[in-house]
Structure formats: structure tokens, C-alpha cells
Amino acid sequence: MPSAQRREAPRGQAIAERAARVIPGGVNSSTRYIGEPYSFTGAGGAYVTDADGRRYLDYHAAFGAILLGHNHPVVNDAVRSALDGIDLVGLGVTEGEVRLAERVVELIPSAESMIATMSGSEATAQAIRLSRAATGRDLLVKFQGGFHGWTDSVARNVISAPDKAYGRDPLSEGILPQAIDATLIAEFNDLDSVIAHFDANPDRIAAVILEPIPHNVGALLPTREFVEGLRTLTRDRGAVLIFDEVITGFRHALGGYQEVVGVTPDLTTFGKGMANGYPVGGVAGRRDLMERFNGRTGDVLLAGTFNGNPIGCAAALATIDHLAANPDFYTRTHELGARMRDGLAALTAELGIEATVAGFGGVFALYFAKAPVLGYRDLMRNNDAAYIAFHRGMTERGFLMLPMALKRNHISGAHTAEEIDQSLEAAREVLRSLRPLLEV
Ligand code: PLP
């Protein structure tokens, strides 16, 4: 149960003030600043504790990096044993790296071999460079609303304002303009928008990259025809199909969302939940493509001091082994996800609020927009102010959710049905208080 007790002195605010003096904006990743709570000091299971001693039921899950629950004993024990053996040598290969790659090859339909990186951004950057090398082409197609990390090729057109959507909407200054222009934007669930790019740029598109469920704008569920269409199109036109499973991988099914949808991409990228909070990412895929990373016979640079480090590999292997040995993780999180989604849908209907509840497995998203929500175009009708107020109300009641409108929330292996029901009770109060803002 979240707790409302606080210490007398606002310690979190003092830490935030110190942070602002030495860290630009006071946080190390731009979307982490939400005002109060400013700073966290503890995490365990489904809960996190802020610097003022207040406990929150955590649906934020470190943007999805926490899958089994915080500080999971099985994962932490594996990390401790790894630390007792070896830190970092940087030559040859450790058995942990081999075991991790073997496990991924065994479980992920598209994986014939694998490389380990430190983050999801590194994984997608490697997959994109590999696609360009393998095809000898320059352009990339991504979808409006998809996020694939902070590197130049993909840092554009995520949560775009309506006047910027589908246009030129880089996430940062300082990106090489040619890199921005080499990425074409399409509409999710609209195969014709992808075909149009191929038709307009014959023999120039190296890859199509997608989050199979674009969770960076909540949960747009793909139609099977769309994903199958992408598979056929990329194959016919000589481009690489990349599934970015940084969020969906291991979370929705042991074989990733590709197993659920039954479509096998050429390359798959991983990160986040794969190691339950420890920094690891990876690229897996077709052997003929992946062999380009072979330092002796290939031509695509694979480098990284911390790639395949023992701590990350031990955490990833422990997480994946735990999931494989406990398939009830999936039945449980899927059931709890459905309980939350059904509960929110019933609440908004009861209160006469125009909203759409979306999600898959243990992920849920609340859009303040009328159904159907299939692509980004539908999301431009979202009432962002209402979501921000909803988030604030839930946080004040001890339920931590992603602070940005259009993002998703996560149910981990540590959440319980009772906690879902408590969350729904709090949501009822918050939604009721928002009703004047939201009535149809
Ligand atoms: N791909 C997806 C789908 C993501 O959601 C993210 C991060 O949010 C990334 C890639 C980048 O991963 P990282 O933050 O580990 O660099």
C-alpha cells in the first residue's frame, strides 16, 4: 500500500537544488524531471521510496526497465556472484556472454546470433548501421511516434505537436541535418504510407524500423496485416526489417512480440527489461547480416569497452532464466493488465469521460481521446492537459506513472490484484475530480 507519511524536512527538494547546481536541469535524462517527488532513495518489489520517506506503487518501472519487480533477489544474487568472479578484462569472451547469446538464440524467433551492447540506443544504432552496410543504401523509414533512442538517425518525430507531426521534427539541436533527412516518417498501421516512401525512393531504403507496439506513445496495437505487409514489402524491395523490442522484448512474451504476432524480422534490438534494471542491450538477427560484425571477416565495426560486461550479462541471463522457469509471469501480468484496463474503461464510462484505454500484457495506457486509436493521427486528438492532471493526482496519492501524456505504464511481476484495485480506487477519485475538464 502506498504511504502518505513524509519526513518533516523536504530532503528531496534539497537534493534537487544541489543537483540543479551541478547537473544541467538537475537530472541525467531530460524526461526525468517531474517536480515533486524529486529524488528516490529506495526500491523493492512493486514499490519505490522517495527521499522524504514516501512510498509509491511503481508503474513507471524506470521507463520499462523493471520487469520482475525492483531489486529482484534472483537477479541481484546473480550480479553478486558475477562480481565475486570477474570484473572486466576486455579481451576474449566470458562464458556469461556466450550463455546469454545462446539463450537469446534459443528463445527469439529472429535470432541466429547476437551482439551485446550497453543500452537500447546503442543497439538500434548498430542495427541501422548494419542495415546500411548490408544494403549499400542510405535511407531509413521510421514511424511517427516511434522512439528508438537518442542517436542522430532516429531522434526525430516521437511525440510531435500536430503542426510538426510527419514533418521535420528533430528531438535536438546539433544533429547532422543529413542524418535527420535520411530518415523518412510513415504512419503506423498504414502500409500505404510505407509503400509511398519505397516508391518515391527506389533502391534507397536500407531499413524499416518499428516498435512492434509503439509504447512510446502508449500502446498502438498493430494489425496483423500491417506487420505481415511490412515483412513482405521489405523482403520484396531489398530492405532490412528491424523490430525494436527494447520495451516489448521479454515483457510481452519470452520470444518477444514477434512471437505473438508471428512475423519474423531480419534484426531485433533489445534493452530495458531484458536485465531487470541493469544496463544491457543487444542486437540479434539473421546470421548472414550479423556476420558483418565479425571483426575478422566482416566490415561493420563492433566496439565497446563495456559490451558484454559480466554484470549486465549475469543480470540479463538471470532475468531471462527466471522468466523461462516461471511462465506464470506472463499469465499473471497479462491478467493484471486486463484487470487494470477493464477497470479504467469501466470507470471512464461510468463517469462519462471521453477516453480510450489501450495496452497489451502488463502494459496499459489511458488516452483522453475517443476510440479508435490506431496511429499517431488519432493521438493528436488527445487531451494532454487532462493526462498531466491525472498523472499529478495519481502521484499525489502514491501511484507513480509515466509523467508524459501518451506514454504507457507497466505492471511488473511484483504487482498484485489488490494493488491494481487500490490503484483503480485512486483513479476513480482523480478522474472524478477531473470531470469538469473532460465531460463529453
Ligand atoms: N528503443 C525503444 C523502443 C525505447 O523505448 C528506448 C528507450 O526509451 C530506446 C530504444 C533507447 O534505449 P536506451 O534508453 O537504453 O538507450
Coordinates of C-alpha atoms and ligand atoms in Angstrom, one line a residue:
M1 CA 0.0 0.0 0.0
P2 CA 1.5 3.4 -0.9
S3 CA 2.1 5.6 2.2
A4 CA 1.4 9.3 2.6
Q5 CA 3.8 9.8 5.5
R6 CA 6.6 12.2 5.0
R7 CA 9.5 13.5 6.9
E8 CA 9.4 17.0 8.3
A9 CA 12.3 18.4 6.3
P10 CA 11.9 18.2 2.5
R11 CA 15.0 16.3 1.8
G12 CA 14.1 15.6 -1.8
Q13 CA 13.9 19.3 -2.6
A14 CA 17.3 20.0 -1.0
I15 CA 18.8 17.2 -3.2
A16 CA 17.1 18.6 -6.3
E17 CA 18.5 22.1 -5.5
R18 CA 22.0 20.7 -5.2
A19 CA 21.5 18.7 -8.4
A20 CA 20.5 21.8 -10.3
R21 CA 23.8 23.5 -9.4
V22 CA 26.0 20.7 -10.9
I23 CA 23.8 18.8 -13.3
P24 CA 22.1 20.7 -16.2
G25 CA 18.4 20.7 -15.3
G26 CA 19.2 18.7 -12.2
V27 CA 18.6 15.3 -13.9
N28 CA 20.7 12.9 -16.1
S29 CA 18.0 12.2 -18.7
S30 CA 15.7 15.0 -19.8
T31 CA 12.3 13.4 -19.1
R32 CA 13.2 12.5 -15.5
Y33 CA 12.3 15.9 -14.0
I34 CA 8.7 16.0 -12.8
G35 CA 8.9 18.4 -9.9
E36 CA 7.9 16.5 -6.7
P37 CA 9.0 13.8 -6.0
Y38 CA 12.4 15.0 -6.8
S39 CA 14.6 12.2 -5.6
F40 CA 14.4 8.5 -4.7
T41 CA 16.3 6.6 -2.2
G42 CA 15.0 3.1 -2.3
A43 CA 13.2 0.4 -4.4
G44 CA 11.9 -3.1 -3.7
G45 CA 9.3 -5.2 -5.4
A46 CA 6.5 -3.0 -6.8
Y47 CA 7.4 0.0 -4.7
V48 CA 9.8 2.9 -4.7
T49 CA 10.6 5.3 -1.8
D50 CA 11.3 9.0 -2.2
A51 CA 13.9 10.9 -0.3
D52 CA 11.2 12.1 2.1
G53 CA 10.2 8.6 3.1
R54 CA 7.0 8.4 1.0
R55 CA 6.3 5.0 -0.7
Y56 CA 4.9 4.8 -4.2
L57 CA 3.4 1.9 -6.1
D58 CA 5.5 2.0 -9.2
Y59 CA 4.0 1.7 -12.7
H60 CA 6.8 3.8 -14.2
A61 CA 9.3 1.0 -13.8
A62 CA 12.3 3.1 -14.9
F63 CA 10.6 3.6 -18.3
G64 CA 10.1 -0.1 -18.6
A65 CA 13.5 -1.4 -17.4
I66 CA 12.0 -3.1 -14.4
L67 CA 10.2 -6.3 -15.4
L68 CA 10.2 -8.7 -12.5
G69 CA 10.0 -6.1 -9.8
H70 CA 12.7 -3.8 -8.2
N71 CA 15.8 -5.4 -6.7
H72 CA 14.7 -8.8 -7.6
P73 CA 16.6 -11.3 -5.4
V74 CA 17.4 -13.8 -8.2
V75 CA 18.8 -11.1 -10.4
N76 CA 20.8 -9.4 -7.6
D77 CA 22.2 -12.7 -6.5
A78 CA 23.4 -13.4 -10.0
V79 CA 25.1 -10.0 -10.1
R80 CA 26.8 -10.5 -6.7
S81 CA 28.2 -13.9 -7.9
A82 CA 29.4 -12.3 -11.1
L83 CA 31.2 -9.6 -9.1
D84 CA 32.9 -12.3 -6.9
G85 CA 34.4 -13.8 -10.1
I86 CA 35.5 -11.2 -12.5
D87 CA 35.0 -7.5 -13.2
L88 CA 36.2 -6.6 -16.7
V89 CA 39.1 -7.9 -18.7
G90 CA 38.3 -6.7 -22.2
L91 CA 39.9 -9.5 -24.2
G92 CA 38.4 -12.7 -25.4
V93 CA 34.9 -13.6 -24.3
T94 CA 33.4 -14.7 -20.9
E95 CA 31.2 -17.7 -20.6
G96 CA 28.4 -15.4 -19.4
E97 CA 28.3 -13.6 -22.8
V98 CA 28.1 -17.0 -24.6
R99 CA 25.3 -18.2 -22.3
L100 CA 23.3 -15.0 -22.8
A101 CA 23.7 -15.2 -26.6
E102 CA 22.8 -18.9 -26.6
R103 CA 19.6 -18.2 -24.6
V104 CA 18.6 -15.4 -26.9
V105 CA 19.2 -17.5 -30.0
E106 CA 17.1 -20.3 -28.4
L107 CA 14.2 -18.1 -27.5
I108 CA 13.9 -15.3 -30.1
P109 CA 12.5 -16.4 -33.4
S110 CA 14.6 -14.0 -35.5
A111 CA 17.9 -14.6 -33.6
E112 CA 20.6 -16.7 -35.2
S113 CA 23.3 -14.8 -33.4
M114 CA 23.6 -11.9 -31.1
I115 CA 25.8 -9.0 -30.0
A116 CA 25.6 -7.3 -26.6
T117 CA 25.6 -3.6 -26.1
M118 CA 25.1 -1.4 -23.0
S119 CA 21.8 0.3 -24.0
G120 CA 18.9 0.3 -26.4
S121 CA 20.2 3.4 -28.2
E122 CA 23.5 1.6 -29.0
A123 CA 21.5 -1.5 -30.1
T124 CA 19.4 0.5 -32.6
A125 CA 22.4 2.5 -33.8
Q126 CA 24.2 -0.8 -34.6
A127 CA 21.2 -2.3 -36.3
I128 CA 20.8 0.7 -38.5
R129 CA 24.5 0.9 -39.5
L130 CA 24.4 -2.8 -40.2
S131 CA 21.4 -2.3 -42.5
R132 CA 23.1 0.4 -44.4
A133 CA 26.3 -1.7 -44.8
A134 CA 24.4 -4.8 -45.9
T135 CA 22.2 -3.0 -48.4
G136 CA 24.5 -0.2 -49.6
R137 CA 21.6 2.2 -49.2
D138 CA 21.2 5.3 -47.2
L139 CA 17.6 5.9 -46.1
L140 CA 15.7 4.7 -43.1
V141 CA 11.9 4.5 -42.5
K142 CA 10.6 5.1 -39.0
F143 CA 7.1 5.7 -37.8
Q144 CA 5.7 8.9 -36.3
G145 CA 5.5 8.2 -32.5
G146 CA 8.2 5.6 -32.5
F147 CA 11.3 6.1 -30.3
H148 CA 14.5 4.3 -30.9
G149 CA 17.0 6.1 -28.7
W150 CA 18.9 9.4 -28.8
T151 CA 21.2 8.9 -31.8
D152 CA 21.1 11.1 -34.9
S153 CA 19.3 8.8 -37.3
V154 CA 16.3 8.2 -35.1
A155 CA 15.9 11.2 -32.7
R156 CA 13.0 12.7 -34.5
N157 CA 9.2 12.7 -34.7
V158 CA 8.2 11.0 -31.5
I159 CA 5.6 13.0 -29.6
S160 CA 5.3 15.7 -32.2
A161 CA 3.0 18.7 -31.9
P162 CA 0.2 18.5 -34.6
D163 CA 2.0 21.2 -36.7
K164 CA 5.2 19.2 -36.7
A165 CA 3.9 15.6 -37.0
Y166 CA 5.1 13.8 -40.1
G167 CA 7.2 16.8 -40.9
R168 CA 10.8 17.6 -39.9
D169 CA 10.7 17.3 -36.1
P170 CA 14.2 16.6 -34.6
L171 CA 14.3 16.0 -30.8
S172 CA 17.5 18.0 -30.5
E173 CA 19.7 20.7 -32.0
G174 CA 23.1 19.6 -33.1
I175 CA 22.0 16.7 -35.1
L176 CA 23.7 16.5 -38.5
P177 CA 20.9 17.7 -40.9
Q178 CA 21.8 15.0 -43.4
A179 CA 21.1 12.4 -40.7
I180 CA 17.7 13.9 -40.0
D181 CA 16.8 14.0 -43.7
A182 CA 17.9 10.4 -44.3
T183 CA 15.1 9.2 -42.0
L184 CA 11.6 9.1 -43.6
I185 CA 8.5 9.2 -41.5
A186 CA 5.5 6.9 -42.0
E187 CA 2.2 6.3 -40.2
F188 CA 1.8 3.3 -38.0
N189 CA -0.8 0.7 -39.2
D190 CA -0.8 2.4 -42.6
L191 CA 1.1 0.2 -45.1
D192 CA 0.4 2.6 -48.0
S193 CA 2.4 5.3 -46.2
V194 CA 5.4 3.0 -46.2
I195 CA 4.9 1.8 -49.8
A196 CA 4.8 5.5 -50.8
H197 CA 8.3 6.0 -49.4
F198 CA 9.6 3.0 -51.2
D199 CA 8.0 4.1 -54.5
A200 CA 9.4 7.6 -54.2
N201 CA 12.9 6.3 -53.3
P202 CA 13.6 3.3 -55.4
D203 CA 16.6 1.2 -54.2
R204 CA 17.5 3.7 -51.5
I205 CA 15.7 2.5 -48.3
A206 CA 18.1 0.4 -46.2
A207 CA 15.7 -0.5 -43.4
V208 CA 12.3 0.0 -41.8
I209 CA 12.5 0.2 -38.0
L210 CA 9.5 -0.1 -35.7
E211 CA 8.4 -0.8 -32.2
P212 CA 6.1 -3.6 -32.9
I213 CA 3.7 -2.0 -30.4
P214 CA 4.7 1.7 -30.3
H215 CA 4.8 2.0 -26.5
N216 CA 6.5 5.4 -26.6
V217 CA 3.1 6.7 -27.5
G218 CA 1.2 4.4 -25.2
A219 CA 0.1 1.2 -27.0
L220 CA -0.9 1.3 -30.6
L221 CA -1.7 -2.3 -31.4
P222 CA -0.5 -3.3 -34.9
T223 CA -2.9 -5.1 -37.1
R224 CA -1.5 -8.5 -38.3
E225 CA -2.0 -7.4 -41.9
F226 CA 0.2 -4.3 -41.3
V227 CA 3.1 -6.3 -39.8
E228 CA 2.8 -9.0 -42.4
G229 CA 2.7 -6.3 -45.1
L230 CA 5.9 -4.8 -43.8
R231 CA 7.6 -8.2 -43.8
T232 CA 6.6 -8.8 -47.5
L233 CA 7.3 -5.3 -48.6
T234 CA 10.8 -5.1 -47.1
R235 CA 11.7 -8.5 -48.5
D236 CA 10.4 -7.6 -51.9
R237 CA 12.2 -4.3 -52.0
G238 CA 15.5 -5.5 -50.6
A239 CA 15.4 -3.6 -47.3
V240 CA 16.0 -4.9 -43.7
L241 CA 13.1 -5.1 -41.3
I242 CA 14.1 -4.2 -37.7
F243 CA 11.9 -4.8 -34.8
D244 CA 12.9 -2.6 -31.9
E245 CA 11.9 -4.8 -29.0
V246 CA 13.6 -2.7 -26.4
I247 CA 10.3 -2.4 -24.5
T248 CA 8.3 -5.4 -25.8
G249 CA 11.1 -7.9 -25.7
F250 CA 10.8 -10.4 -22.9
R251 CA 8.0 -8.3 -21.4
H252 CA 5.1 -9.4 -23.6
A253 CA 6.3 -13.0 -24.3
L254 CA 9.5 -14.9 -23.9
G255 CA 10.1 -14.8 -27.7
G256 CA 9.2 -11.1 -27.8
Y257 CA 6.2 -9.5 -29.6
Q258 CA 7.5 -11.2 -32.8
E259 CA 6.4 -14.5 -31.3
V260 CA 3.0 -13.1 -30.5
V261 CA 2.4 -11.6 -34.0
G262 CA 4.0 -14.5 -35.8
V263 CA 6.2 -12.3 -38.0
T264 CA 10.0 -12.7 -38.0
P265 CA 12.1 -9.6 -38.6
D266 CA 15.6 -9.6 -40.0
L267 CA 17.1 -7.9 -36.9
T268 CA 15.8 -7.4 -33.4
T269 CA 17.0 -4.9 -30.8
F270 CA 16.8 -5.3 -27.1
G271 CA 17.4 -3.3 -23.9
K272 CA 15.5 -2.2 -20.8
G273 CA 13.6 -5.1 -19.1
M274 CA 16.0 -7.7 -20.6
A275 CA 18.2 -7.3 -17.5
N276 CA 15.6 -6.1 -15.0
G277 CA 17.2 -2.7 -14.4
Y278 CA 20.9 -3.4 -15.2
P279 CA 22.4 -1.7 -18.3
V280 CA 22.4 -4.1 -21.2
G281 CA 21.1 -4.0 -24.8
G282 CA 21.6 -6.2 -27.8
V283 CA 21.0 -6.9 -31.5
A284 CA 20.1 -10.3 -32.7
G285 CA 19.2 -11.5 -36.2
R286 CA 19.9 -13.3 -39.4
R287 CA 23.3 -14.9 -39.4
D288 CA 24.3 -13.5 -42.8
L289 CA 23.6 -10.0 -41.6
M290 CA 25.1 -10.4 -38.2
E291 CA 28.3 -11.8 -39.6
R292 CA 29.1 -8.4 -40.9
F293 CA 30.0 -7.6 -37.2
N294 CA 32.7 -10.4 -37.4
G295 CA 35.9 -8.5 -36.7
R296 CA 38.0 -10.8 -38.9
T297 CA 35.7 -11.4 -41.9
G298 CA 33.1 -8.6 -41.7
D299 CA 33.0 -4.9 -42.3
V300 CA 30.8 -3.3 -39.7
L301 CA 32.6 -2.0 -36.6
L302 CA 31.6 -3.7 -33.3
A303 CA 33.3 -1.9 -30.4
G304 CA 32.5 -1.0 -26.9
T305 CA 34.6 -1.3 -23.7
F306 CA 31.6 -2.4 -21.6
N307 CA 29.9 -4.5 -24.3
G308 CA 29.1 -7.9 -22.8
N309 CA 30.3 -6.9 -19.3
P310 CA 29.9 -9.6 -16.7
I311 CA 27.4 -7.7 -14.5
G312 CA 25.0 -6.9 -17.3
C313 CA 25.2 -10.4 -18.8
A314 CA 24.6 -12.0 -15.4
A315 CA 21.6 -9.8 -14.8
A316 CA 20.2 -10.5 -18.3
L317 CA 20.7 -14.2 -18.1
A318 CA 19.2 -14.4 -14.6
T319 CA 16.1 -12.3 -15.7
I320 CA 15.6 -14.5 -18.8
D321 CA 16.2 -17.8 -17.0
H322 CA 13.7 -16.7 -14.3
L323 CA 11.1 -15.8 -16.9
A324 CA 11.7 -19.2 -18.7
A325 CA 11.3 -21.1 -15.4
N326 CA 8.2 -19.1 -14.3
P327 CA 5.9 -18.8 -17.3
D328 CA 3.2 -17.7 -14.9
F329 CA 4.9 -14.3 -15.0
Y330 CA 3.1 -13.9 -18.4
T331 CA -0.3 -15.2 -17.3
R332 CA -0.2 -13.1 -14.2
T333 CA 0.9 -9.8 -15.8
H334 CA -1.5 -10.3 -18.7
E335 CA -4.3 -10.9 -16.2
L336 CA -3.4 -7.9 -14.1
G337 CA -3.0 -5.8 -17.2
A338 CA -6.5 -6.8 -18.3
R339 CA -7.9 -6.1 -14.8
M340 CA -6.4 -2.6 -14.9
R341 CA -7.5 -1.9 -18.4
D342 CA -11.1 -3.2 -17.8
G343 CA -11.2 -1.2 -14.6
L344 CA -10.1 2.0 -16.2
A345 CA -12.5 1.5 -19.1
A346 CA -15.4 0.9 -16.7
L347 CA -14.5 4.0 -14.6
T348 CA -14.3 6.4 -17.6
A349 CA -17.6 5.0 -19.0
E350 CA -19.3 5.4 -15.6
L351 CA -18.0 8.9 -15.2
G352 CA -18.9 9.9 -18.8
I353 CA -15.3 10.7 -19.7
E354 CA -14.1 10.6 -23.3
A355 CA -11.2 8.2 -23.0
T356 CA -9.6 5.1 -24.6
V357 CA -7.8 2.5 -22.6
A358 CA -5.1 0.7 -24.6
G359 CA -2.4 -1.8 -23.8
F360 CA -1.1 -5.3 -24.1
G361 CA 0.0 -7.8 -21.4
G362 CA 1.1 -5.9 -18.3
V363 CA 1.2 -2.5 -20.1
F364 CA -1.6 0.0 -20.0
A365 CA -2.2 3.4 -21.4
L366 CA -5.0 5.9 -20.8
Y367 CA -5.7 8.3 -23.7
F368 CA -8.1 11.1 -23.2
A369 CA -9.3 10.7 -26.7
K370 CA -12.1 8.9 -28.4
A371 CA -11.6 5.4 -29.9
P372 CA -10.4 4.1 -32.3
V373 CA -6.7 4.8 -31.7
L374 CA -4.7 3.1 -34.4
G375 CA -2.0 5.5 -35.4
Y376 CA -0.4 8.8 -34.4
R377 CA -3.1 10.7 -36.3
D378 CA -5.7 9.6 -33.8
L379 CA -3.4 10.6 -30.9
M380 CA -3.4 14.2 -32.0
R381 CA -6.9 14.4 -30.6
N382 CA -5.6 13.5 -27.1
N383 CA -6.3 15.9 -24.2
D384 CA -2.8 16.2 -22.9
A385 CA -3.7 18.6 -20.1
A386 CA -6.1 16.1 -18.8
Y387 CA -3.5 13.3 -18.7
I388 CA -1.0 15.6 -16.9
A389 CA -3.6 16.4 -14.3
F390 CA -4.4 12.7 -14.0
H391 CA -0.7 11.9 -13.5
R392 CA -0.3 14.6 -10.9
G393 CA -3.4 13.3 -9.0
M394 CA -2.2 9.7 -9.0
T395 CA 1.3 10.7 -7.9
E396 CA 0.0 12.7 -5.0
R397 CA -1.9 9.6 -3.9
G398 CA 1.2 7.4 -4.1
F399 CA 0.8 5.8 -7.5
L400 CA 3.7 6.6 -9.8
M401 CA 3.0 6.6 -13.5
L402 CA 4.8 8.0 -16.5
P403 CA 4.6 11.7 -16.4
M404 CA 4.1 12.4 -20.1
A405 CA 0.7 12.2 -21.9
L406 CA 0.7 9.4 -24.4
K407 CA 3.2 7.2 -22.5
R408 CA 2.4 3.8 -21.1
N409 CA 2.6 2.3 -17.7
H410 CA 3.9 -1.1 -16.6
I411 CA 2.8 -3.9 -14.3
S412 CA 5.7 -5.9 -13.0
G413 CA 5.9 -9.4 -11.7
A414 CA 5.7 -8.0 -8.2
H415 CA 2.3 -6.2 -8.5
T416 CA -0.8 -7.8 -7.0
A417 CA -4.5 -7.8 -7.9
E418 CA -5.2 -6.0 -4.6
E419 CA -2.8 -3.2 -5.7
I420 CA -4.5 -2.9 -9.0
D421 CA -7.8 -2.5 -7.2
Q422 CA -6.3 0.2 -4.9
S423 CA -5.0 2.0 -8.0
L424 CA -8.4 1.9 -9.6
E425 CA -10.0 3.3 -6.4
A426 CA -7.5 6.2 -6.5
A427 CA -8.1 6.6 -10.2
R428 CA -11.8 6.9 -9.6
E429 CA -11.2 9.8 -7.2
V430 CA -8.8 11.5 -9.5
L431 CA -10.9 11.1 -12.6
R432 CA -14.0 12.4 -10.8
S433 CA -12.0 15.5 -9.8
L434 CA -11.1 16.0 -13.5
R435 CA -14.6 15.6 -14.8
P436 CA -15.3 19.3 -15.4
L437 CA -12.3 19.3 -17.7
L438 CA -13.4 16.2 -19.5
E439 CA -17.1 15.9 -20.0
V440 CA -18.2 14.8 -23.4
Ligands
PLP1 N1 14.1 1.8 -28.3 C1 12.9 1.9 -27.6 C2 11.7 1.3 -28.1 C3 12.9 2.7 -26.4 O1 11.8 2.8 -25.7 C4 14.2 3.2 -25.9 C5 14.2 4.0 -24.7 O2 13.2 4.5 -24.2 C6 15.3 3.0 -26.7 C7 15.2 2.3 -27.9 C8 16.6 3.6 -26.2 O3 17.1 2.8 -25.2 P1 18.1 3.4 -24.1 O4 17.4 4.4 -23.3 O5 18.5 2.2 -23.3 O6 19.3 3.9 -24.9

